[in-house]
CSV table of C-alpha atoms and ligand atoms in Angstrom, one decimal:
chain,number,residue,atom,x,y,z
A,21,MET,CA,0.0,0.0,0.0
A,22,THR,CA,1.7,3.2,-1.2
A,23,ASP,CA,-0.3,5.5,1.1
A,24,CYS,CA,0.9,3.5,4.2
A,25,ILE,CA,4.0,5.1,5.8
A,26,PHE,CA,5.2,1.7,7.1
A,27,CYS,CA,4.8,0.0,3.7
A,28,ARG,CA,6.9,2.9,2.3
A,29,ILE,CA,9.5,2.1,4.9
A,30,VAL,CA,9.5,-1.6,4.0
A,31,ALA,CA,9.8,-0.6,0.3
A,32,GLY,CA,12.8,1.7,1.1
A,33,ASP,CA,11.0,4.9,0.0
A,34,ILE,CA,11.3,6.3,3.5
A,35,PRO,CA,14.5,5.8,5.5
A,36,CYS,CA,14.5,4.1,8.9
A,37,ALA,CA,17.0,3.2,11.6
A,38,LYS,CA,16.9,-0.5,10.9
A,39,VAL,CA,17.3,-2.8,14.0
A,40,TYR,CA,16.3,-6.1,12.4
A,41,GLU,CA,15.1,-7.6,9.2
A,42,ASP,CA,14.1,-11.1,7.9
A,43,GLU,CA,11.9,-12.4,5.1
A,44,LYS,CA,8.7,-11.4,6.8
A,45,VAL,CA,9.6,-8.9,9.5
A,46,LEU,CA,11.2,-5.5,9.9
A,47,ALA,CA,12.1,-3.6,13.1
A,48,PHE,CA,13.3,0.0,13.4
A,49,LEU,CA,13.7,2.8,15.9
A,50,ASP,CA,10.5,4.8,16.6
A,51,ILE,CA,11.1,8.3,15.3
A,52,ASN,CA,9.4,9.9,18.4
A,53,PRO,CA,10.6,7.6,21.1
A,54,LEU,CA,9.2,7.4,24.6
A,55,MET,CA,12.8,6.5,25.6
A,56,PRO,CA,16.0,5.8,23.8
A,57,GLY,CA,15.8,2.4,22.1
A,58,HIS,CA,12.0,2.5,21.7
A,59,THR,CA,11.7,0.1,18.7
A,60,LEU,CA,8.8,-0.8,16.4
A,61,LEU,CA,8.5,-4.3,14.9
A,62,ILE,CA,6.2,-4.8,11.9
A,63,PRO,CA,5.2,-7.5,9.4
A,64,LYS,CA,6.4,-6.6,6.0
A,65,LYS,CA,3.1,-7.5,4.5
A,66,HIS,CA,0.5,-4.8,5.1
A,67,ALA,CA,-2.2,-5.6,7.7
A,68,GLU,CA,-4.1,-2.9,9.6
A,69,THR,CA,-4.4,-4.7,12.9
A,70,LEU,CA,-3.4,-7.9,14.7
A,71,PHE,CA,-6.7,-9.4,13.5
A,72,ASP,CA,-5.9,-8.9,9.8
A,73,MET,CA,-2.6,-10.8,9.8
A,74,SER,CA,-2.2,-14.4,8.6
A,75,PRO,CA,-1.2,-16.9,11.2
A,76,GLU,CA,2.2,-17.2,9.4
A,77,GLU,CA,2.9,-13.5,9.7
A,78,ALA,CA,1.7,-13.5,13.3
A,79,ALA,CA,4.1,-16.4,14.1
A,80,ALA,CA,7.0,-14.7,12.3
A,81,CYS,CA,6.4,-11.5,14.3
A,82,GLY,CA,6.2,-13.5,17.5
A,83,ALA,CA,9.5,-15.2,16.8
A,84,ALA,CA,11.3,-12.0,15.8
A,85,LEU,CA,9.7,-10.1,18.8
A,86,GLN,CA,11.6,-12.3,21.3
A,87,LYS,CA,14.9,-11.9,19.3
A,88,VAL,CA,14.6,-8.1,18.9
A,89,ALA,CA,13.4,-7.5,22.4
A,90,ALA,CA,16.4,-9.4,23.8
A,91,ALA,CA,18.8,-7.3,21.7
A,92,VAL,CA,17.0,-4.0,22.7
A,93,PHE,CA,17.1,-5.1,26.4
A,94,LYS,CA,20.7,-6.1,26.3
A,95,GLY,CA,22.0,-3.3,24.0
A,96,LEU,CA,20.3,-0.5,26.1
A,97,ASP,CA,21.4,-2.1,29.3
A,98,ALA,CA,17.8,-2.1,30.4
A,99,GLU,CA,16.2,-3.2,33.6
A,100,GLY,CA,12.9,-4.2,32.0
A,101,LEU,CA,11.0,-4.0,28.8
A,102,ASN,CA,7.3,-3.3,27.8
A,103,VAL,CA,5.7,-4.7,24.7
A,104,LEU,CA,2.7,-2.7,23.5
A,105,GLN,CA,0.5,-3.2,20.5
A,106,ASN,CA,-2.5,-1.0,19.8
A,107,ASN,CA,-5.5,-2.0,17.6
A,108,TYR,CA,-7.9,0.6,16.4
A,109,GLU,CA,-8.1,4.2,17.3
A,110,ILE,CA,-9.7,3.8,20.7
A,111,SER,CA,-6.6,1.9,21.8
A,112,GLY,CA,-4.3,4.6,20.6
A,113,GLN,CA,-3.4,3.2,17.2
A,114,GLU,CA,-2.3,6.1,14.9
A,115,ILE,CA,-0.6,4.2,12.1
A,116,PHE,CA,-2.8,1.5,10.5
A,117,HIS,CA,-0.1,-1.0,9.7
A,118,VAL,CA,0.2,-3.4,12.6
A,119,HIS,CA,3.2,-2.8,14.8
A,120,PHE,CA,4.6,-3.8,18.2
A,121,HIS,CA,6.2,-1.2,20.4
A,122,LEU,CA,9.3,-2.5,22.3
A,123,MET,CA,10.2,-0.2,25.1
A,124,PRO,CA,13.3,-0.7,27.2
A,125,ARG,CA,12.8,0.4,30.8
A,126,LYS,CA,15.1,2.0,33.3
A,127,THR,CA,14.6,3.3,36.8
A,128,GLY,CA,13.5,6.9,36.7
A,129,ASP,CA,12.6,6.9,33.0
A,130,GLY,CA,9.3,8.6,33.9
A,131,PHE,CA,7.2,6.3,31.7
A,132,LYS,CA,4.1,5.0,33.5
A,133,VAL,CA,1.4,2.9,31.9
A,134,PRO,CA,-2.0,3.9,33.5
A,135,TRP,CA,-3.4,0.7,35.0
A,136,PRO,CA,-6.7,1.5,36.6
A,137,ALA,CA,-7.5,-2.0,37.8
A,138,LYS,CA,-11.1,-2.8,38.7
A,139,LYS,CA,-13.0,-5.7,40.4
A,140,TYR,CA,-15.6,-8.0,38.7
A,141,GLY,CA,-19.1,-7.8,40.1
A,142,PRO,CA,-20.9,-11.0,41.3
A,143,GLY,CA,-21.1,-13.6,38.4
A,144,GLU,CA,-19.5,-11.1,36.0
A,145,MET,CA,-16.2,-12.9,35.6
A,146,GLU,CA,-17.9,-16.2,34.5
A,147,SER,CA,-20.2,-14.4,32.0
A,148,VAL,CA,-17.2,-12.5,30.5
A,149,LEU,CA,-15.3,-15.8,30.3
A,150,GLN,CA,-18.2,-17.5,28.4
A,151,LYS,CA,-18.4,-14.6,25.9
A,152,ILE,CA,-14.7,-15.1,25.0
A,153,LEU,CA,-14.9,-18.9,24.9
A,154,LYS,CA,-17.9,-18.6,22.5
A,155,ALA,CA,-16.0,-16.3,20.2
A,156,PHE,CA,-13.3,-18.8,19.2
B,5,AMP,P1,0.7,3.9,17.3
B,5,AMP,O1,0.1,5.0,18.1
B,5,AMP,O2,0.7,2.6,18.1
B,5,AMP,O3,0.0,3.7,16.0
B,5,AMP,O4,2.2,4.2,17.1
B,5,AMP,C1,2.7,4.7,15.9
B,5,AMP,C2,4.2,5.0,16.2
B,5,AMP,O5,4.8,5.2,14.9
B,5,AMP,C3,4.4,6.3,17.0
B,5,AMP,O6,5.2,6.0,18.2
B,5,AMP,C4,5.3,7.2,16.0
B,5,AMP,O7,6.3,7.9,16.7
B,5,AMP,C5,5.9,6.1,15.1
B,5,AMP,N1,6.3,6.6,13.8
B,5,AMP,C6,5.5,7.4,12.9
B,5,AMP,N2,6.2,7.6,11.8
B,5,AMP,C7,7.4,7.0,11.9
B,5,AMP,C8,8.5,6.9,11.1
B,5,AMP,N3,8.6,7.4,9.8
B,5,AMP,N4,9.6,6.2,11.5
B,5,AMP,C9,9.6,5.6,12.7
B,5,AMP,N5,8.5,5.7,13.6
B,5,AMP,C10,7.4,6.3,13.2
B,6,ZN,ZN1,1.3,-0.8,5.4
């Protein structure tokens, strides 16, 4: 897709700071990082969200994710690492070519993922579980 910025990076029309490449996957530094080493990992084949990828592309991303995360973690001398993947606008997706954020973490980096945990009401957990199980 020529109107997709990440497809243009894959095609070499837009430069990137390449971290990793194989037959199906590309990883490069985020241009507006939350911290140094913030890396994006994408399938080379265009897919808008996680749900639009083939199982083969998803598996290739999963395998590369572990490899690239390990290098980012080690190379940046990190103490932790977050993986974040946004699907659809409501979740914060801005670029509609599926991508995984790899974010190396250090004490005092100032990055905090809001985590407003809630409690299930009576019987709610079981009914939620059934909704998911029926959707496979
Ligand atoms: P998301 O909000 O999950 O869609 O994240 C999109 C990410 O892509 C943002 O963190 C941007 O900084 C990043 N981004 C946008 N354009 C480029 C680019 N040309 N090279 C590298 N990263 C980019
Ligand atoms: Zn694309």
